[in-house]
CSV table of C-alpha atoms in Angstrom, one decimal:
chain,number,residue,atom,x,y,z
A,13,MET,CA,15.3,8.6,-14.5
A,14,ILE,CA,19.8,9.6,-14.3
A,15,VAL,CA,21.1,10.7,-11.6
A,16,LYS,CA,24.5,13.4,-12.9
A,17,SER,CA,26.2,13.9,-10.6
A,18,LEU,CA,25.6,14.0,-6.8
A,19,ASP,CA,27.3,17.4,-4.5
A,20,LEU,CA,27.6,15.6,-0.8
A,21,GLU,CA,29.4,17.8,2.1
A,22,ASN,CA,30.0,16.9,5.5
A,23,PHE,CA,27.2,13.8,4.5
A,24,ARG,CA,28.4,10.6,6.8
A,25,ASN,CA,32.2,10.9,6.2
A,26,HIS,CA,31.9,13.2,2.9
A,27,LYS,CA,33.1,16.6,3.8
A,28,ASP,CA,33.7,18.4,-0.2
A,29,THR,CA,33.1,15.6,-2.2
A,30,LYS,CA,31.2,15.8,-6.1
A,31,ILE,CA,30.9,13.0,-8.3
A,32,LEU,CA,29.0,13.0,-12.6
A,33,PHE,CA,27.6,9.9,-13.2
A,34,SER,CA,27.3,8.1,-15.5
A,35,ASP,CA,23.8,7.4,-17.6
A,36,ARG,CA,24.2,3.4,-17.5
A,37,PHE,CA,26.8,1.5,-14.9
A,38,ASN,CA,28.8,3.2,-11.9
A,39,ILE,CA,30.9,1.5,-10.2
A,40,ILE,CA,31.4,2.4,-6.4
A,41,TYR,CA,34.8,0.3,-4.7
A,42,GLY,CA,37.5,0.6,-2.4
A,43,ASP,CA,38.1,-0.6,1.3
A,44,ASN,CA,34.7,-1.0,3.7
A,45,GLY,CA,34.4,1.9,5.7
A,46,GLN,CA,35.8,3.7,3.1
A,47,GLY,CA,32.1,5.8,2.5
A,48,LYS,CA,31.0,3.6,-0.8
A,49,THR,CA,27.6,2.9,0.8
A,50,ASN,CA,27.2,6.4,2.2
A,51,ILE,CA,26.5,7.6,-1.9
A,52,LEU,CA,24.0,5.3,-2.5
A,53,GLU,CA,21.8,7.0,1.2
A,54,ALA,CA,22.8,9.5,0.1
A,55,ILE,CA,20.5,9.2,-3.2
A,56,TYR,CA,18.0,6.9,-1.6
A,57,LEU,CA,17.8,9.9,0.8
A,58,CYS,CA,17.0,12.3,-2.3
A,59,ALA,CA,14.3,10.5,-4.1
A,60,SER,CA,12.5,9.0,-1.0
A,61,GLY,CA,13.1,11.6,1.9
A,62,ARG,CA,14.3,8.9,4.5
A,63,SER,CA,17.5,7.0,5.0
A,64,HIS,CA,17.3,3.2,4.7
A,65,ARG,CA,19.6,2.5,7.3
A,66,THR,CA,18.5,5.2,10.4
A,67,SER,CA,15.8,7.2,11.2
A,68,LYS,CA,17.6,10.0,12.3
A,69,ASP,CA,18.9,12.7,10.3
A,70,SER,CA,21.2,13.6,13.6
A,71,GLU,CA,23.7,10.3,12.5
A,72,LEU,CA,24.2,11.5,8.7
A,73,ILE,CA,26.5,15.0,9.8
A,74,ARG,CA,29.1,14.2,9.6
A,75,PHE,CA,31.0,13.7,13.5
A,76,GLY,CA,32.9,17.6,14.6
A,77,CYS,CA,29.9,19.3,12.3
A,78,ASN,CA,26.4,21.0,13.3
A,79,SER,CA,24.5,20.2,9.4
A,80,TYR,CA,24.7,18.0,6.0
A,81,ASN,CA,24.1,19.2,2.7
A,82,ILE,CA,23.4,16.8,-0.6
A,83,LYS,CA,22.3,18.6,-4.4
A,84,ALA,CA,21.4,15.9,-7.2
A,85,PHE,CA,20.8,17.0,-9.7
A,86,VAL,CA,18.8,14.8,-12.4
A,87,VAL,CA,16.5,14.6,-15.5
A,88,ASN,CA,13.1,13.2,-14.7
A,89,SER,CA,10.8,13.2,-18.2
A,90,GLY,CA,13.7,15.1,-20.5
A,91,LEU,CA,13.8,18.3,-17.1
A,92,ASP,CA,16.6,18.7,-15.6
A,93,ARG,CA,15.8,19.0,-11.6
A,94,GLU,CA,17.9,19.6,-8.8
A,95,ILE,CA,16.8,18.2,-5.8
A,96,ASP,CA,18.4,19.6,-2.5
A,97,ILE,CA,18.2,18.7,1.0
A,98,SER,CA,19.7,20.0,4.0
A,99,TYR,CA,20.0,19.5,7.4
A,100,PHE,CA,21.0,21.3,10.8
A,101,ASN,CA,21.0,20.3,14.5
A,102,ASP,CA,17.7,19.7,16.1
A,103,GLN,CA,16.4,21.7,12.7
A,104,LYS,CA,13.4,20.4,10.4
A,105,LYS,CA,15.2,19.1,7.4
A,106,GLN,CA,14.7,21.3,4.6
A,107,ILE,CA,14.4,19.8,0.5
A,108,LYS,CA,13.9,22.3,-2.1
A,109,ILE,CA,13.9,21.0,-5.7
A,110,ASN,CA,15.7,23.9,-8.3
A,111,GLU,CA,15.7,26.2,-5.6
A,112,ILE,CA,12.0,26.2,-5.1
A,113,PRO,CA,11.6,25.1,-1.0
A,114,LEU,CA,9.0,22.1,0.1
A,115,ASN,CA,6.3,22.7,2.8
A,116,LYS,CA,6.0,18.9,2.2
A,117,LEU,CA,7.8,16.0,2.7
A,118,GLY,CA,5.1,14.6,0.5
A,119,ALA,CA,6.4,16.8,-2.3
A,120,LEU,CA,9.8,15.8,-3.1
A,121,MET,CA,8.0,12.3,-4.2
A,122,GLY,CA,8.3,12.1,-8.2
A,123,ASN,CA,11.2,13.7,-8.7
A,124,LEU,CA,13.3,11.1,-8.2
A,125,TYR,CA,12.8,7.3,-8.6
A,126,ALA,CA,15.7,4.7,-6.5
A,127,VAL,CA,14.9,1.1,-6.2
A,128,LEU,CA,18.1,-0.2,-2.9
A,129,PHE,CA,19.0,-3.9,-3.3
A,130,SER,CA,21.2,-4.9,-0.3
A,131,PRO,CA,21.8,-7.9,1.8
A,132,GLU,CA,19.3,-6.3,4.5
A,133,ASP,CA,16.4,-6.5,2.3
A,134,LEU,CA,16.6,-10.3,3.5
A,135,PHE,CA,15.1,-9.3,5.6
A,136,ILE,CA,12.1,-8.9,4.0
A,137,VAL,CA,11.7,-12.0,4.0
A,138,LYS,CA,13.2,-13.4,7.6
A,139,GLN,CA,12.1,-10.9,9.4
A,140,GLY,CA,8.2,-9.3,11.0
A,141,PRO,CA,5.7,-7.4,9.5
A,142,MET,CA,7.7,-4.1,10.1
A,143,GLU,CA,10.2,-5.4,7.2
A,144,ARG,CA,7.7,-6.4,4.8
A,145,ARG,CA,5.0,-3.3,5.2
A,146,ARG,CA,8.8,-0.5,4.8
A,147,PHE,CA,9.7,-2.4,2.0
A,148,ALA,CA,5.7,-1.8,0.2
A,149,ASP,CA,5.2,2.0,2.3
A,150,ILE,CA,8.4,3.2,0.7
A,151,THR,CA,7.9,1.7,-3.1
A,152,LEU,CA,4.0,3.0,-3.0
A,153,SER,CA,4.2,6.4,-1.8
A,154,GLN,CA,7.5,6.8,-4.6
A,155,ILE,CA,4.8,6.2,-6.8
A,156,LYS,CA,1.8,8.1,-5.1
A,157,PRO,CA,2.2,11.2,-3.2
A,158,SER,CA,-1.1,10.8,-2.1
A,159,TYR,CA,0.0,7.4,-0.5
A,160,PHE,CA,2.6,8.9,1.6
A,161,TYR,CA,0.0,11.3,2.9
A,162,ASP,CA,-2.9,8.6,3.7
A,163,LEU,CA,0.6,7.0,6.0
A,164,GLN,CA,1.5,10.6,8.0
A,165,LEU,CA,-2.5,11.3,8.6
A,166,MET,CA,-2.7,7.6,10.6
A,167,ALA,CA,-0.3,8.1,12.3
A,168,LYS,CA,-1.1,11.2,13.9
A,169,ILE,CA,-4.7,10.0,14.2
A,170,LEU,CA,-2.6,7.1,16.0
A,171,LYS,CA,-1.4,8.5,18.1
A,172,GLN,CA,-4.5,10.9,19.2
A,173,ARG,CA,-6.4,8.1,19.2
A,174,ASN,CA,-3.8,5.8,21.7
A,175,MET,CA,-3.1,8.9,23.8
A,176,LEU,CA,-7.0,9.2,24.7
A,177,LEU,CA,-7.0,5.3,25.2
A,178,LYS,CA,-5.0,6.0,27.8
A,179,SER,CA,-7.1,8.5,29.4
A,180,ILE,CA,-10.0,6.6,29.1
A,181,ASN,CA,-8.5,4.7,32.1
A,182,THR,CA,-8.5,7.7,34.4
A,183,ASN,CA,-11.2,9.3,33.2
A,184,PRO,CA,-13.2,6.7,31.6
A,185,SER,CA,-16.0,9.4,30.3
A,186,LEU,CA,-13.6,10.1,27.7
A,187,ALA,CA,-15.2,7.5,25.8
A,188,ASP,CA,-18.2,9.4,24.5
A,189,THR,CA,-15.2,11.2,22.0
A,190,MET,CA,-14.0,8.1,20.2
A,191,GLU,CA,-16.5,7.5,17.8
A,192,ILE,CA,-15.0,10.0,15.8
A,193,TRP,CA,-11.8,9.1,16.3
A,194,ASN,CA,-12.9,5.8,14.6
A,195,ILE,CA,-14.8,6.6,11.5
A,196,LYS,CA,-11.1,9.0,10.5
A,197,LEU,CA,-8.9,6.6,11.3
A,198,ALA,CA,-11.2,3.9,9.1
A,199,GLU,CA,-12.1,6.6,6.3
A,200,VAL,CA,-8.0,6.4,6.3
A,201,ALA,CA,-7.2,2.9,7.0
A,202,ALA,CA,-8.8,2.3,3.1
A,203,SER,CA,-7.8,4.3,1.7
A,204,ILE,CA,-4.2,2.8,2.2
A,205,ILE,CA,-5.9,-0.9,2.1
A,206,ILE,CA,-7.2,0.2,-1.3
A,207,SER,CA,-3.2,1.1,-2.0
A,208,ARG,CA,-1.5,-1.5,-1.2
A,209,ARG,CA,-3.9,-3.9,-2.5
A,210,LYS,CA,-3.8,-3.0,-6.1
A,211,PHE,CA,0.3,-2.6,-4.9
A,212,SER,CA,0.3,-6.7,-3.9
A,213,GLU,CA,-1.8,-8.2,-7.0
A,214,THR,CA,1.0,-6.0,-9.5
A,215,LEU,CA,3.5,-6.6,-7.9
A,216,SER,CA,3.4,-10.2,-7.6
A,217,LYS,CA,2.3,-10.6,-11.4
A,218,LEU,CA,5.2,-8.7,-12.0
A,219,ALA,CA,7.5,-10.8,-9.4
A,220,GLN,CA,6.1,-14.1,-11.0
A,221,ASN,CA,6.6,-13.4,-14.4
A,222,GLN,CA,10.8,-12.8,-13.3
A,223,HIS,CA,10.6,-16.0,-10.9
A,224,LYS,CA,9.5,-18.3,-13.6
A,225,TYR,CA,12.5,-17.3,-15.7
A,226,LEU,CA,14.9,-17.5,-12.5
A,227,THR,CA,14.0,-20.7,-11.2
A,228,VAL,CA,13.0,-22.0,-14.6
A,229,GLU,CA,9.3,-22.3,-13.9
A,230,LYS,CA,10.4,-24.8,-11.0
A,231,GLU,CA,9.0,-22.0,-9.0
A,232,ILE,CA,5.9,-20.0,-8.7
A,233,ILE,CA,6.1,-16.6,-6.2
A,234,SER,CA,3.0,-15.3,-4.0
A,235,PHE,CA,3.0,-11.7,-2.6
A,236,ASN,CA,0.0,-11.4,-0.8
A,237,TYR,CA,-1.2,-8.5,1.0
A,238,ASN,CA,-2.8,-9.7,4.4
A,239,CYS,CA,-5.5,-7.1,6.3
A,240,SER,CA,-5.8,-7.6,9.4
A,241,PHE,CA,-9.6,-7.1,9.9
A,242,GLN,CA,-11.1,-7.5,6.5
A,243,GLY,CA,-12.2,-10.7,5.1
A,244,ASN,CA,-13.4,-9.8,2.0
A,245,ASP,CA,-10.3,-8.9,-0.6
A,246,ASP,CA,-13.4,-7.6,-3.4
A,247,SER,CA,-14.6,-4.8,-0.1
A,248,LYS,CA,-15.2,-0.9,-1.5
A,249,ARG,CA,-13.8,1.4,0.3
A,250,GLU,CA,-17.1,2.3,2.2
A,251,GLU,CA,-17.4,-1.7,3.1
A,252,LEU,CA,-14.2,-1.0,4.4
A,253,ILE,CA,-14.8,2.0,6.5
A,254,GLU,CA,-17.5,1.0,8.2
A,255,ASN,CA,-16.3,-2.7,9.2
A,256,TYR,CA,-13.3,-1.5,10.8
A,257,VAL,CA,-15.6,1.3,13.0
A,258,ARG,CA,-17.0,-1.8,14.0
A,259,ILE,CA,-13.3,-3.7,14.5
A,260,LEU,CA,-12.6,-0.8,16.4
A,261,GLU,CA,-15.7,-0.7,18.7
A,262,LYS,CA,-15.7,-4.4,19.4
A,263,ASN,CA,-11.6,-4.6,20.7
A,264,LEU,CA,-12.4,-1.1,22.2
A,265,THR,CA,-12.5,-2.7,26.0
A,266,ARG,CA,-9.3,-4.3,24.8
A,267,ASP,CA,-7.4,-1.3,23.3
A,268,ILE,CA,-8.3,0.7,26.0
A,269,ALA,CA,-6.3,-2.0,28.6
A,270,LEU,CA,-3.2,-2.2,25.9
A,271,GLY,CA,-3.2,1.4,26.4
A,272,TYR,CA,-2.7,1.3,22.0
A,273,THR,CA,-5.2,1.0,18.9
A,274,SER,CA,-4.5,-3.6,18.2
A,275,VAL,CA,-5.5,-3.9,14.8
A,276,GLY,CA,-5.2,-1.6,11.8
A,277,PRO,CA,-2.9,-1.1,8.6
A,278,HIS,CA,-0.3,0.0,10.6
A,279,ARG,CA,-0.4,-3.9,11.4
A,280,ASP,CA,-0.4,-5.7,8.6
A,281,ASP,CA,1.4,-8.0,6.9
A,282,TYR,CA,2.0,-9.5,3.1
A,283,ASP,CA,2.9,-12.8,2.8
A,284,ILE,CA,5.8,-14.2,0.5
A,285,LEU,CA,4.4,-17.8,-0.7
A,286,ILE,CA,7.0,-19.9,-2.8
A,287,ASN,CA,4.2,-22.6,-4.5
A,288,GLY,CA,1.8,-21.5,-2.3
A,289,LYS,CA,4.1,-22.2,1.0
A,290,SER,CA,5.5,-19.6,3.9
A,291,LEU,CA,8.7,-18.7,2.1
A,292,LYS,CA,9.8,-17.4,5.8
A,293,THR,CA,9.3,-21.2,7.4
A,294,TYR,CA,10.0,-23.5,4.8
A,295,GLY,CA,12.1,-21.6,2.0
A,296,SER,CA,16.4,-22.7,1.6
A,297,GLN,CA,18.7,-19.6,2.1
A,298,GLY,CA,19.0,-19.4,-1.5
A,299,GLN,CA,15.4,-19.8,-1.9
A,300,GLN,CA,15.0,-16.2,-0.2
A,301,ARG,CA,17.6,-14.9,-1.8
A,302,SER,CA,16.2,-15.4,-5.5
A,303,ALA,CA,12.0,-14.7,-3.8
A,304,VAL,CA,14.0,-10.9,-3.2
A,305,LEU,CA,16.3,-10.4,-5.9
A,306,SER,CA,12.9,-11.3,-7.6
A,307,LEU,CA,10.8,-8.9,-5.6
A,308,LYS,CA,13.3,-5.9,-7.0
A,309,ILE,CA,13.2,-6.4,-10.0
A,310,ALA,CA,9.7,-6.0,-10.3
A,311,GLU,CA,9.3,-2.6,-8.2
A,312,ILE,CA,11.9,-1.7,-11.1
A,313,GLU,CA,9.3,-2.8,-13.1
A,314,LEU,CA,6.4,-1.5,-11.5
A,315,ILE,CA,7.8,1.3,-11.7
A,316,TYR,CA,7.8,1.9,-15.1
A,317,LYS,CA,4.8,0.5,-15.1
A,318,GLU,CA,3.3,3.3,-12.6
A,319,THR,CA,5.3,5.8,-14.1
A,320,GLU,CA,6.5,5.8,-17.7
A,321,GLU,CA,9.8,6.0,-15.8
A,322,TYR,CA,12.1,3.5,-15.0
A,323,PRO,CA,14.2,4.1,-11.7
A,324,VAL,CA,17.8,4.4,-10.3
A,325,LEU,CA,19.1,0.8,-9.5
A,326,LEU,CA,21.1,1.1,-6.0
A,327,LEU,CA,22.6,-1.9,-5.3
A,328,ASP,CA,24.8,-1.4,-2.0
A,329,ASP,CA,27.7,-5.2,-2.0
A,330,VAL,CA,24.7,-7.1,-3.6
A,331,MET,CA,27.0,-9.3,-6.5
A,332,SER,CA,29.3,-11.0,-3.7
A,333,GLU,CA,25.7,-12.3,-2.2
A,334,LEU,CA,24.3,-13.8,-5.8
A,335,ASP,CA,25.8,-16.8,-7.4
A,336,ASP,CA,26.7,-16.4,-11.1
A,337,ASN,CA,23.5,-17.3,-11.8
A,338,ARG,CA,21.9,-15.3,-10.0
A,339,GLN,CA,24.9,-12.2,-11.3
A,340,LYS,CA,24.2,-12.5,-15.1
A,341,TYR,CA,20.3,-12.6,-14.4
A,342,LEU,CA,20.3,-9.5,-12.7
A,343,MET,CA,22.9,-8.2,-14.6
A,344,ASP,CA,20.4,-9.0,-18.0
A,345,SER,CA,17.1,-7.1,-16.3
A,346,ILE,CA,18.3,-4.1,-15.6
A,347,THR,CA,19.2,-3.3,-19.3
A,348,ASN,CA,17.2,0.1,-19.0
A,349,VAL,CA,17.8,1.2,-15.9
A,350,GLN,CA,21.2,3.6,-14.3
A,351,THR,CA,22.5,1.3,-12.4
A,352,PHE,CA,25.2,2.7,-8.9
A,353,ILE,CA,27.2,-0.6,-7.5
A,354,THR,CA,29.3,-0.6,-4.8
A,355,CYS,CA,31.9,-3.5,-4.6
A,356,THR,CA,35.3,-4.7,-2.8
A,357,SER,CA,37.1,-4.8,-5.8
A,358,ASP,CA,35.9,-3.7,-9.3
A,359,THR,CA,37.7,-6.1,-11.0
A,360,HIS,CA,35.3,-8.4,-11.9
A,361,PHE,CA,33.4,-5.4,-13.8
A,362,ARG,CA,36.0,-4.6,-15.8
A,363,SER,CA,36.5,-8.4,-17.4
A,364,THR,CA,32.9,-8.1,-17.6
A,365,LEU,CA,31.1,-5.4,-18.5
A,366,LYS,CA,31.0,-3.6,-21.8
A,367,GLU,CA,28.3,-0.8,-21.9
A,368,LYS,CA,29.5,2.7,-20.8
A,369,CYS,CA,30.5,2.7,-17.4
A,370,ASN,CA,32.7,5.6,-15.0
A,371,TYR,CA,34.3,3.9,-11.6
A,372,PHE,CA,35.1,5.9,-8.0
A,373,LYS,CA,37.5,5.0,-5.8
A,374,ILE,CA,36.3,5.7,-2.2
A,375,GLU,CA,39.3,6.9,0.4
A,376,ASP,CA,38.8,8.4,3.2
A,377,GLY,CA,34.7,10.0,2.5
A,378,ARG,CA,36.8,11.0,-0.5
A,379,ALA,CA,35.6,9.9,-4.3
A,380,ALA,CA,38.2,9.4,-6.9
A,381,GLY,CA,36.4,8.9,-10.6
A,382,GLU,CA,37.6,7.0,-14.0
A,383,PHE,CA,35.1,7.6,-16.7
């Protein structure tokens, strides 16, 4: 998987930026606030269909303009692909692959795989369940488009069910229609749970191998899926559906009072453990950094395991957050991966990187490249 080039038009602070990349290392450097991260954001958007920094496409438009356009030229499984994403104010995002419009966002998944690593990834450990679900959901959506559609369907069903819960307060007879929404929700929830369970098992094993090496076998990391209602990890699809419907019925009075669905995959979590103890509660800052590093490298391996294609790696100002040992571990672990690194200074990489490398100095949304 290689990103050959990127064209940005009115994206963030980039008016008209065209960049040709190395298929190995790309060092994107310059002062803060010049537009380095915006380049990684555009690549990530081409892989996942969303920005990692905002949920509003309107915020991605250059100030004073009314649209943006991104073109990424990608080699995937030996085939050339042009990913074209456009957005006009107050209109739906338009996506094309090789000039063919996509009707659904899910059709974008699988054309470009990307793993992003930034200082904010410590939120995976430090913050609430939403950050951990987001981490897992984005990776799963890239490698399994059907999972992305399941998430979209669950969101629609939850919206309808929650509206019904609020309406029952004023019209109790509507409670008779709840059964159909319970069944619909349970069916899609079962698919999501099964996918998350498999994902966490695979990622946990891969991360353990990485983390043992990083910590000289002093620590064992676990990334465990914690389903909010399922007690049996071996439950099959039909069992999951029956169990969830039963929980929804049991919680109906409570959900009506709350006005929303209180239990389900939309509220599930993942436990990150070091030697069996909560990393969030008991882990030091250094342990948390090491754990996230291990998870990110495991994410690369998982994508390769599932797709036989290595993702591109986007390192957004993370090298300054890692000590020399962790930096070396990271660089030694990405020998087969096209890598994009943002930083304020290129000096360190010029003296240490011996492989093929392109350098790009970013100033006020403009890129000057050295090849």
